[in-house]
Short mmCIF file of C-alpha atoms and ligand atoms in Angstrom, two decimals:
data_model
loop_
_atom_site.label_atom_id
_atom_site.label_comp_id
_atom_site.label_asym_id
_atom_site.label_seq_id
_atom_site.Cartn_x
_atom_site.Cartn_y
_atom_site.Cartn_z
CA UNK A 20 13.92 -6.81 24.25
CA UNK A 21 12.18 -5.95 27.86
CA UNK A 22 9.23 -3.75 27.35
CA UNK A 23 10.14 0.18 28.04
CA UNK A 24 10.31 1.33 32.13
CA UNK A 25 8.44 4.06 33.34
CA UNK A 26 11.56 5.92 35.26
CA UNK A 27 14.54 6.68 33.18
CA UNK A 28 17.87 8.89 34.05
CA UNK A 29 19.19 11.77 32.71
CA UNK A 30 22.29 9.64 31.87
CA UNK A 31 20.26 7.06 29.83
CA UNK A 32 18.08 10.47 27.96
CA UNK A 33 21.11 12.39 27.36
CA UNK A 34 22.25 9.32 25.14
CA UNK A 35 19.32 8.54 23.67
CA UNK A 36 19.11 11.90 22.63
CA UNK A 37 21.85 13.03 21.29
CA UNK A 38 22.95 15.80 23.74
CA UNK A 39 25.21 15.86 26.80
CA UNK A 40 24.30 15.28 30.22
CA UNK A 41 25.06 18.70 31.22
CA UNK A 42 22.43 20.45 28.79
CA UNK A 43 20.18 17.85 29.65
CA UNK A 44 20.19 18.84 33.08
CA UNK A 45 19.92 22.07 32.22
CA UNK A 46 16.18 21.34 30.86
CA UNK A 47 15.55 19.67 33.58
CA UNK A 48 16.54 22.63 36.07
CA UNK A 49 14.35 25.07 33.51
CA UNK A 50 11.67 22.36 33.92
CA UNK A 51 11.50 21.80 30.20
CA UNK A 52 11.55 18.22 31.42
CA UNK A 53 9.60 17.39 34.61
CA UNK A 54 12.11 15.57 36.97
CA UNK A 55 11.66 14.06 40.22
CA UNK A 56 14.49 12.84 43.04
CA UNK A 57 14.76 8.84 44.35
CA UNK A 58 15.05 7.97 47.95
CA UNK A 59 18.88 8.32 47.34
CA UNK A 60 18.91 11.94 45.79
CA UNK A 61 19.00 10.52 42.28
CA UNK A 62 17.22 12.76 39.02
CA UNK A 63 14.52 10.72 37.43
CA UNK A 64 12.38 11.11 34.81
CA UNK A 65 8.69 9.41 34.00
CA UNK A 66 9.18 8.17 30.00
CA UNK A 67 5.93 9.92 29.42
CA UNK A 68 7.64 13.13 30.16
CA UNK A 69 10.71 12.71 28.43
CA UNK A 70 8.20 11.00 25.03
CA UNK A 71 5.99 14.59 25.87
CA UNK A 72 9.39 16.43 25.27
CA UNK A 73 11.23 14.23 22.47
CA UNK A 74 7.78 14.74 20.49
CA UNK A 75 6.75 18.72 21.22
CA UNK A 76 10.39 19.68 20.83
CA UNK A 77 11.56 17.80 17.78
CA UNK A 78 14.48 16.45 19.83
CA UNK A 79 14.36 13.04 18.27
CA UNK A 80 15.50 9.52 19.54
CA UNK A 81 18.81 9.32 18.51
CA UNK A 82 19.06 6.20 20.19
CA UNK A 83 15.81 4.95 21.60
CA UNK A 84 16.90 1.47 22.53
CA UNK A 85 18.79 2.88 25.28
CA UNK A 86 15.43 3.84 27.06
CA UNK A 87 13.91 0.43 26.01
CA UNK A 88 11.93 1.26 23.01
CA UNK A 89 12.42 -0.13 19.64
CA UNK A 90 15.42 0.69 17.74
CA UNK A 91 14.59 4.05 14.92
CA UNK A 92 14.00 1.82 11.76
CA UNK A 93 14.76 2.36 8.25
CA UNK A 94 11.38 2.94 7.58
CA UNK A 95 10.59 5.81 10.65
CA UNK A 96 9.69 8.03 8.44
CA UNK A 97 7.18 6.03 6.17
CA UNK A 98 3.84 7.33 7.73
CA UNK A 99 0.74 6.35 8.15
CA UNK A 100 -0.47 4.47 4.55
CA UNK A 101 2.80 2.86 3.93
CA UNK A 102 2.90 1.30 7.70
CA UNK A 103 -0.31 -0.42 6.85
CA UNK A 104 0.82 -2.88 4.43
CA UNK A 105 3.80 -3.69 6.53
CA UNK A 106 2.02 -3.80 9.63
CA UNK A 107 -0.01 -6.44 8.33
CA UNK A 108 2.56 -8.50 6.86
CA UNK A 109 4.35 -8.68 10.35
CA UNK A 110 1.06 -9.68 12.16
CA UNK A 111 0.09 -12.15 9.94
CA UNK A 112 3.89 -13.35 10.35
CA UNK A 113 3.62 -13.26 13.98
CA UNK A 114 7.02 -10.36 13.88
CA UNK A 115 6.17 -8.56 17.50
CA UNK A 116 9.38 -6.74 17.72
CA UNK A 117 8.29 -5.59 13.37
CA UNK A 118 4.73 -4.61 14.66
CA UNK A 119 6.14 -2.87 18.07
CA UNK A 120 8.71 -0.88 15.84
CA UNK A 121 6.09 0.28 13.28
CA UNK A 122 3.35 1.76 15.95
CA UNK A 123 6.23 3.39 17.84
CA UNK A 124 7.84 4.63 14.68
CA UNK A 125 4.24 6.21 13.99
CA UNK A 126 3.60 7.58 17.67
CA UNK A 127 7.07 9.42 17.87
CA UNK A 128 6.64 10.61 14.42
CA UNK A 129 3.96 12.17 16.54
CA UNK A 130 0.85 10.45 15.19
CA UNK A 131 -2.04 10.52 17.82
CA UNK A 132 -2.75 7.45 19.29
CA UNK A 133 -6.55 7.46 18.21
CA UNK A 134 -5.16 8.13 14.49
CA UNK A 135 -2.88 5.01 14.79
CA UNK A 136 -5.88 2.77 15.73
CA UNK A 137 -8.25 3.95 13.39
CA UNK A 138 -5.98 3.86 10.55
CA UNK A 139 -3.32 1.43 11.18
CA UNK A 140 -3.87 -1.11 13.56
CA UNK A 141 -7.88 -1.69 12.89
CA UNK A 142 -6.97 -1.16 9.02
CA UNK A 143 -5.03 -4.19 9.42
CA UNK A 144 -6.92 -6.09 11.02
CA UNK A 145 -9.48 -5.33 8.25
CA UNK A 146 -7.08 -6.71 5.76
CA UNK A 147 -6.52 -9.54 7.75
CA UNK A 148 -10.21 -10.58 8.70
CA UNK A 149 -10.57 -10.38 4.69
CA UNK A 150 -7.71 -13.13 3.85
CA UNK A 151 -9.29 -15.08 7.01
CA UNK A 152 -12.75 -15.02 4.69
CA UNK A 153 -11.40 -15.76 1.36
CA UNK A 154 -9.08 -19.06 3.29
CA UNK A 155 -5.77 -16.82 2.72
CA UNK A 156 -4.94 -16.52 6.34
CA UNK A 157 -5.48 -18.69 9.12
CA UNK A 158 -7.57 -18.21 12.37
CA UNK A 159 -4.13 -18.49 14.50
CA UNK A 160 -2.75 -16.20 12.57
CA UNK A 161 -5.52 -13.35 13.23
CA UNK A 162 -5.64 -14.43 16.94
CA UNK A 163 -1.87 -14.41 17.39
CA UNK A 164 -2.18 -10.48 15.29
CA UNK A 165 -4.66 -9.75 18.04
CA UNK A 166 -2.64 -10.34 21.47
CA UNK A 167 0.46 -8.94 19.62
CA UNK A 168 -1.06 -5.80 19.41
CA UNK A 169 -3.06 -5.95 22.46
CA UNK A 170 0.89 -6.47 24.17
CA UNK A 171 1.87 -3.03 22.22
CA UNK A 172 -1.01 -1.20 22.83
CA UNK A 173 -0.09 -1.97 26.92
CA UNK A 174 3.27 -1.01 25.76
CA UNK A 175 2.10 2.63 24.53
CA UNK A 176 0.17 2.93 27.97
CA UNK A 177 3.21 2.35 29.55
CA UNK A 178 4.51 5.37 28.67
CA UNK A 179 1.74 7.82 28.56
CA UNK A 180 1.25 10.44 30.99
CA UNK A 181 -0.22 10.20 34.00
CA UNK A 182 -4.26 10.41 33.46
CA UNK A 183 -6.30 13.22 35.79
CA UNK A 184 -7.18 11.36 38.84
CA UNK A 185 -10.69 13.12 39.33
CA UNK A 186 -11.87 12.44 35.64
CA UNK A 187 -12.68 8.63 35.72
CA UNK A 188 -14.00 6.47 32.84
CA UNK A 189 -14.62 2.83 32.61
CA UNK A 190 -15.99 0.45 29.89
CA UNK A 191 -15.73 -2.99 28.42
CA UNK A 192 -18.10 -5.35 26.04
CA UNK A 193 -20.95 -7.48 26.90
CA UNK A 194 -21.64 -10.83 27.49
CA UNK A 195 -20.56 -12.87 24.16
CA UNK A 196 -18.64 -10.29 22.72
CA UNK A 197 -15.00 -11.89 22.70
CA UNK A 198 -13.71 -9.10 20.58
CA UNK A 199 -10.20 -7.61 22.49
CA UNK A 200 -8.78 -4.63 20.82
CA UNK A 201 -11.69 -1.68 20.36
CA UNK A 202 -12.30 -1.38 23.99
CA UNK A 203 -8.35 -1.88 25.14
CA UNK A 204 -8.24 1.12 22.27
CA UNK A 205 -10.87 3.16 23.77
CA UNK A 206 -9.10 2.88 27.05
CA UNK A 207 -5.94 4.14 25.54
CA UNK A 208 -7.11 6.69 24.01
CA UNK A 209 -8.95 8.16 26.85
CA UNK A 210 -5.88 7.93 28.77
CA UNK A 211 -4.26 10.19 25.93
CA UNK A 212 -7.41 12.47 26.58
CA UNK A 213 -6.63 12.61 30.36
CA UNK A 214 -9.13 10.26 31.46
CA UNK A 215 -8.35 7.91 34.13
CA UNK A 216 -9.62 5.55 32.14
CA UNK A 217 -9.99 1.36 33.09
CA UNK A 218 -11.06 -1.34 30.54
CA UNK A 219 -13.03 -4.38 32.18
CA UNK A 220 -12.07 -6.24 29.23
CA UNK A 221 -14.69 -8.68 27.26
CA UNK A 222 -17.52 -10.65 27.45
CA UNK A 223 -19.13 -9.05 30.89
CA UNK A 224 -23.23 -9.78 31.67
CA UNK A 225 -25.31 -6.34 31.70
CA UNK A 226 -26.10 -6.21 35.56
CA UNK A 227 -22.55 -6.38 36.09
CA UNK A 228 -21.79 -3.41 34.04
CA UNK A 229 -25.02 -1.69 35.46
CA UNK A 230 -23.57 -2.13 39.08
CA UNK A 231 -19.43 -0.85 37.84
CA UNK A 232 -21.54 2.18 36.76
CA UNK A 233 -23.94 2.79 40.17
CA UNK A 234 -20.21 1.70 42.28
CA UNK A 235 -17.67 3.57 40.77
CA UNK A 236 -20.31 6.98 39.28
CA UNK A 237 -17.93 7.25 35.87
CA UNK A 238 -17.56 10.31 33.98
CA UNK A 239 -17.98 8.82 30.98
CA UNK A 240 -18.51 4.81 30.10
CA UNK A 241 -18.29 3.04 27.14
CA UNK A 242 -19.69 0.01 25.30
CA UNK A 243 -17.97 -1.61 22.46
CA UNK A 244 -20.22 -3.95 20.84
CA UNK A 245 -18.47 -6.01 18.11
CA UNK A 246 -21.31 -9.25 18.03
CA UNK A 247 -24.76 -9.59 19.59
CA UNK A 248 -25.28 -13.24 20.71
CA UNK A 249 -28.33 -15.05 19.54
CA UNK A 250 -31.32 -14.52 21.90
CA UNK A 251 -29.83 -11.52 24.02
CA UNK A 252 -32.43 -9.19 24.84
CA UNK A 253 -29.90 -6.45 24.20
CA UNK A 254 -32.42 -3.64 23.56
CA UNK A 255 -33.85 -4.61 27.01
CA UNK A 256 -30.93 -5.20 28.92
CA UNK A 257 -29.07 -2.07 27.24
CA UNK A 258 -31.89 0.05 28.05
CA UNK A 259 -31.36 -0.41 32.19
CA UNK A 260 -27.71 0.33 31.74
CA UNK A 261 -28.72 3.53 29.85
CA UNK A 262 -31.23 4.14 32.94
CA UNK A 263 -28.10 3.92 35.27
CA UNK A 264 -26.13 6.29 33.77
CA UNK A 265 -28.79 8.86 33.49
CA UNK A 266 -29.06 8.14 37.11
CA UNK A 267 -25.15 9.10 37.64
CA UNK A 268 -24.72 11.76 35.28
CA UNK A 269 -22.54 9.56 33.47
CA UNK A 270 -22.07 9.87 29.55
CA UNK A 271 -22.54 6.75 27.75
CA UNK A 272 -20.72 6.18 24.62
CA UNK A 273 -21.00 3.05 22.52
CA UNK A 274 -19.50 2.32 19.61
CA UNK A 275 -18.39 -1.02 17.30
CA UNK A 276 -19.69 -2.99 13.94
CA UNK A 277 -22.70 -4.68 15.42
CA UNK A 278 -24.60 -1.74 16.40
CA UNK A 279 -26.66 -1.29 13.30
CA UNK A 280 -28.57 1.74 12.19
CA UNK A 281 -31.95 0.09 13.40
CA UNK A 282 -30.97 -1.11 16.43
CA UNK A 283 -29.29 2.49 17.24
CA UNK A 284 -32.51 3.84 16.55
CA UNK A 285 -33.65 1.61 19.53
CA UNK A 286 -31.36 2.59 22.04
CA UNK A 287 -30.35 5.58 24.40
CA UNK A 288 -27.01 6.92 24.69
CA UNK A 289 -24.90 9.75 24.60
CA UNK A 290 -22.94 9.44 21.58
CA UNK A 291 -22.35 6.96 19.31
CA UNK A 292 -18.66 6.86 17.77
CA UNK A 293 -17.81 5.73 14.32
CA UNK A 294 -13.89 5.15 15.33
CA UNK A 295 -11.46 6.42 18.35
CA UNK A 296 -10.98 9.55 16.95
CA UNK A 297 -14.93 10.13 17.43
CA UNK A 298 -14.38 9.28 20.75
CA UNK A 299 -11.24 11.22 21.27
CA UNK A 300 -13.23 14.51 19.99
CA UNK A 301 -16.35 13.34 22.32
CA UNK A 302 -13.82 13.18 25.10
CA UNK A 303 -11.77 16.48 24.67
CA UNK A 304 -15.31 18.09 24.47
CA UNK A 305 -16.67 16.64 27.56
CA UNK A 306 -13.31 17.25 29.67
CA UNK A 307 -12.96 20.62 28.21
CA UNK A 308 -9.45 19.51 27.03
CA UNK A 309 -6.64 21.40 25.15
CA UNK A 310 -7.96 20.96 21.80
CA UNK A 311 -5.43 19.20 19.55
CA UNK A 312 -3.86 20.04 15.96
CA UNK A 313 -5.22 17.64 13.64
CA UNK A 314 -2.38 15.12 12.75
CA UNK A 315 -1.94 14.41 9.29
CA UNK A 316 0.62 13.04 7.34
CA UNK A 317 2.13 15.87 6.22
CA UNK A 318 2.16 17.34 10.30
CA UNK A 319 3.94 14.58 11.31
CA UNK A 320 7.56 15.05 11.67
CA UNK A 321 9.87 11.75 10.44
CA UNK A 322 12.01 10.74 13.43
CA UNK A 323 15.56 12.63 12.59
CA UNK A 324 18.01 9.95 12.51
CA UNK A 325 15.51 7.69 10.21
CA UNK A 326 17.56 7.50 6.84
CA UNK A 327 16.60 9.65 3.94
CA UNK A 328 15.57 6.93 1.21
C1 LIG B 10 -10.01 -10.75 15.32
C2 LIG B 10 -11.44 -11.10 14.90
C3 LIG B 10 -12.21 -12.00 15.66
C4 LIG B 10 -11.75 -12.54 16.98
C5 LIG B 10 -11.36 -11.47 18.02
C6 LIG B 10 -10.27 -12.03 18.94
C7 LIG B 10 -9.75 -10.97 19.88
N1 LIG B 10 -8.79 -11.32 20.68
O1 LIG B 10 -10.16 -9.83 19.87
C8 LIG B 10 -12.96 -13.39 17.47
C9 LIG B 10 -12.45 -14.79 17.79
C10 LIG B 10 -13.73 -12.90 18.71
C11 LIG B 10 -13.86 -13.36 16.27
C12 LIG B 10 -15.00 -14.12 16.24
C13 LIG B 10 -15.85 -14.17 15.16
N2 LIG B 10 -15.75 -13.48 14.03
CO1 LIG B 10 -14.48 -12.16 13.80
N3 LIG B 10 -13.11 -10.90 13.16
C14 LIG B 10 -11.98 -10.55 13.70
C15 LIG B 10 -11.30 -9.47 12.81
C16 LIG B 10 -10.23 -10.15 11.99
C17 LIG B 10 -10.67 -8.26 13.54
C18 LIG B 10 -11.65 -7.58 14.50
C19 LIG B 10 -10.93 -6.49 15.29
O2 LIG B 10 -10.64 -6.63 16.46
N4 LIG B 10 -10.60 -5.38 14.58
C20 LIG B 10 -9.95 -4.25 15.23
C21 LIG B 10 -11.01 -3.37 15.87
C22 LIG B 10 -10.38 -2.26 16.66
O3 LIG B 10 -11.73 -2.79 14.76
P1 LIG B 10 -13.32 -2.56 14.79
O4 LIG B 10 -13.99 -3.63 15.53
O5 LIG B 10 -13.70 -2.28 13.41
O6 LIG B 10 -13.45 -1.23 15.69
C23 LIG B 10 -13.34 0.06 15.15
C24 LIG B 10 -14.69 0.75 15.05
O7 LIG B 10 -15.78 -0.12 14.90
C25 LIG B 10 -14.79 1.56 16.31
N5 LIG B 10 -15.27 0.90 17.52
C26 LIG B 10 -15.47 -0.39 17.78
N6 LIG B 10 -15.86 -0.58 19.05
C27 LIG B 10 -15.93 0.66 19.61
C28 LIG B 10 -16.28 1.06 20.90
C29 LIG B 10 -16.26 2.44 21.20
C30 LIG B 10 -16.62 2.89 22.59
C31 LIG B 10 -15.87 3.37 20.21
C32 LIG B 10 -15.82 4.81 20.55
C33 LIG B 10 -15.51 2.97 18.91
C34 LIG B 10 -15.55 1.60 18.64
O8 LIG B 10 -13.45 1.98 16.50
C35 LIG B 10 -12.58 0.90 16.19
C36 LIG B 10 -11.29 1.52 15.69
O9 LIG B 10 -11.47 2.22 14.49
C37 LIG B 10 -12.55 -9.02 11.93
C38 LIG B 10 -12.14 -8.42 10.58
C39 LIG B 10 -12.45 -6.90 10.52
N7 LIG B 10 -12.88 -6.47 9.39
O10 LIG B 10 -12.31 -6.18 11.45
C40 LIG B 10 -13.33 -10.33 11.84
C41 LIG B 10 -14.83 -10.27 11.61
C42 LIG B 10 -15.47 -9.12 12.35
N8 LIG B 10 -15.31 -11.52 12.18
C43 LIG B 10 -16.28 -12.07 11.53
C44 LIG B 10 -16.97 -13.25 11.90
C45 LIG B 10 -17.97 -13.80 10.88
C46 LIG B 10 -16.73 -13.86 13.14
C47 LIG B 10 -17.46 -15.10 13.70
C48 LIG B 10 -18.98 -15.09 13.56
C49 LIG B 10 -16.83 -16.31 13.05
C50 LIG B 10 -17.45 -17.62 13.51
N9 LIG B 10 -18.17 -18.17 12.66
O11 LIG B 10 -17.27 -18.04 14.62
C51 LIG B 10 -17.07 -15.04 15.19
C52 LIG B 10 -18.13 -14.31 16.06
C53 LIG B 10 -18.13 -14.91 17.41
C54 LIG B 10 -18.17 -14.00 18.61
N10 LIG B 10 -18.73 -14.49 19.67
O12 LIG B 10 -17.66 -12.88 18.69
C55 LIG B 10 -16.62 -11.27 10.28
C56 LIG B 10 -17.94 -10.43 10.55
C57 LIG B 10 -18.76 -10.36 9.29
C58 LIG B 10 -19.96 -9.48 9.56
N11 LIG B 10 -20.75 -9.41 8.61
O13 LIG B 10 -20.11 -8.83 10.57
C59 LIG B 10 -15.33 -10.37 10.11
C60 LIG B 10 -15.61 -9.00 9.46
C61 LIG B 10 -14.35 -11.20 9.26
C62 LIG B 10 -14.76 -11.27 7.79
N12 LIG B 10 -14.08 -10.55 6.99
O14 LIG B 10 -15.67 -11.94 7.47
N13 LIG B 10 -13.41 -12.53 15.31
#
């Protein structure tokens, strides 16, 4: 199954929808559905539009595979605590296209993308890193988990809106830290928050992140710190990154297991974040955002279509 385009045409939404082309275009020319014209004349739409639409309109995927995206499963409308269990069943199996379905299923069920990470994805992994201790899973199996969902959670940028260009923010972990998925998460979801937001990625020295922060002035950068390597000065070293962003006016936001209570009390920052929705409220704050409605289970509609069990 290719991974989902960013352009898609009325013909292909009209199907995948449920509706006829003719009403569709009608939308389109009300600019319920942002549209732009191809070299040739053609009507296109960005899948982050037509996603912003299918979700704030309760016009469900009838059909999503026609746009790319995973098929509407049996299970659409199982939610948030009854995805975990299966989501970690499908990683430890190595199931992509299973794990793909479920954190779609979850995101057009309307599900914000900082829920689905805290409570999901980094839920399962939780599971998973506890069957690794007690010899019940194996270390392939947790690093194959790991770049399946780094491959969906690329697949959910895909087809998010455009970010604000003036709003930057940048981040990654530091040098020893091989730990993927909190700061590709922290990118993603400050991409959902309208941040043009770029991860570095892992395992990057301090002076280097010092100088992406003096280069590029960030709004807002952020450290995930998942292991401290023996003998790293990291009080000293985090201390002149802290001194840089002062310097910008940047705000510095860390977050991740190995930043203990004492050495917090060590460093200087401007918030420390617990999970991504902490730093999707930090965000919306700092941007002055649209404030979001709190998604719970109950908010979140199941994907019409998904059958009735
Ligand atoms: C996958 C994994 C690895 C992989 C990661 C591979 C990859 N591609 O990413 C690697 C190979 C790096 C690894 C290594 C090790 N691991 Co490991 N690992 C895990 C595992 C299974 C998942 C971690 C993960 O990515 N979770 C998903 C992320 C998103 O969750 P999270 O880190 O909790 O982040 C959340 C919050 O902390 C917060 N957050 C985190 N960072 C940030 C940043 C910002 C800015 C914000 C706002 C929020 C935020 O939001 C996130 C979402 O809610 C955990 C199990 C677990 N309980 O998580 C064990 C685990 C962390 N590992 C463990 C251990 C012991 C190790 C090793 C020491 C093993 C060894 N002997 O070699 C090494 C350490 C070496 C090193 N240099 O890093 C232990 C740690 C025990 C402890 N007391 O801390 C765990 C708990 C496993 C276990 N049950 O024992 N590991």
């Amino acid at each position: 199954m290719e991974t989902p385009s960013e352009l898609v045409s009325p013909k292909q939404v009209s199907r995948a929808i449920g509706v006829s082309e003719s009403s569709l275009k009608r939308w389109c020319d009300q600019g319920l559905i942002k549209t732009i014209r191809t070299a040739g004349g053609h009507r296109k739409m960005l899948m982050a539009d037509v996603l912003r639409f299918v979700r704030e309109n309760d016009h469900p995927l009838i059909s999503p595979e026609v746009l790319g995206l995973p098929p509407v499963s049996q299970n659409a409308e199982l939610g948030l605590t009854r995805s975990l269990p299966r989501l970690v069943d499908a990683l430890l199996a190595g199931d992509e296209l299973l794990a793909r379905q479920i954190v779609f299923d979850l995101y057009l069920a309307q599900h914000s993308i900082s829920v689905i990470c805290d409570e999901v994805i980094t839920a399962a992994f939780r599971e998973i890193g506890d069957r690794w201790a007690c010899h019940e899973a194996a270390v392939y199996q947790e690093r194959r988990g790991c770049e399946i969902c780094l491959r969906v959670l690329f697949d959910l940028r895909k087809i998010q809106r455009l970010p604000d260009m003036t709003q930057s923010a940048t981040g990654g972990t530091i040098e020893g830290d091989h730990y993927t998925l909190p700061t590709a998460m922290a990118e993603l979801v400050l991409r959902d928050t309208g941040f043009r937001a770029t991860s570095l990625g892992t395992s990057i020295p301090f002076d280097s992140l010092i100088k992406v922060v003096q280069e590029t002035k960030p709004k807002l950068f952020w450290l995930s710190v998942s292991y401290v390597r023996e003998g790293l000065d990291f009080v000293g070293e985090f201390a002149k990154l802290s001194n840089a962003c002062l310097t910008t006016g940047t705000a510095l936001t860390v977050g991740g297991r190995a930043l203990t209570d004492e050495l917090r009390h060590r460093m200087n920052y401007s918030a420390y974040c617990d999970t991504m929705q902490h730093l999707e409220r930090f965000a919306r704050t700092l941007i002055g955002a649209k404030p979001v409605e709190p998604t719970s289970q109950a908010a979140a509609k199941p994907r019409r279509g998904a059958s009735k069990k």
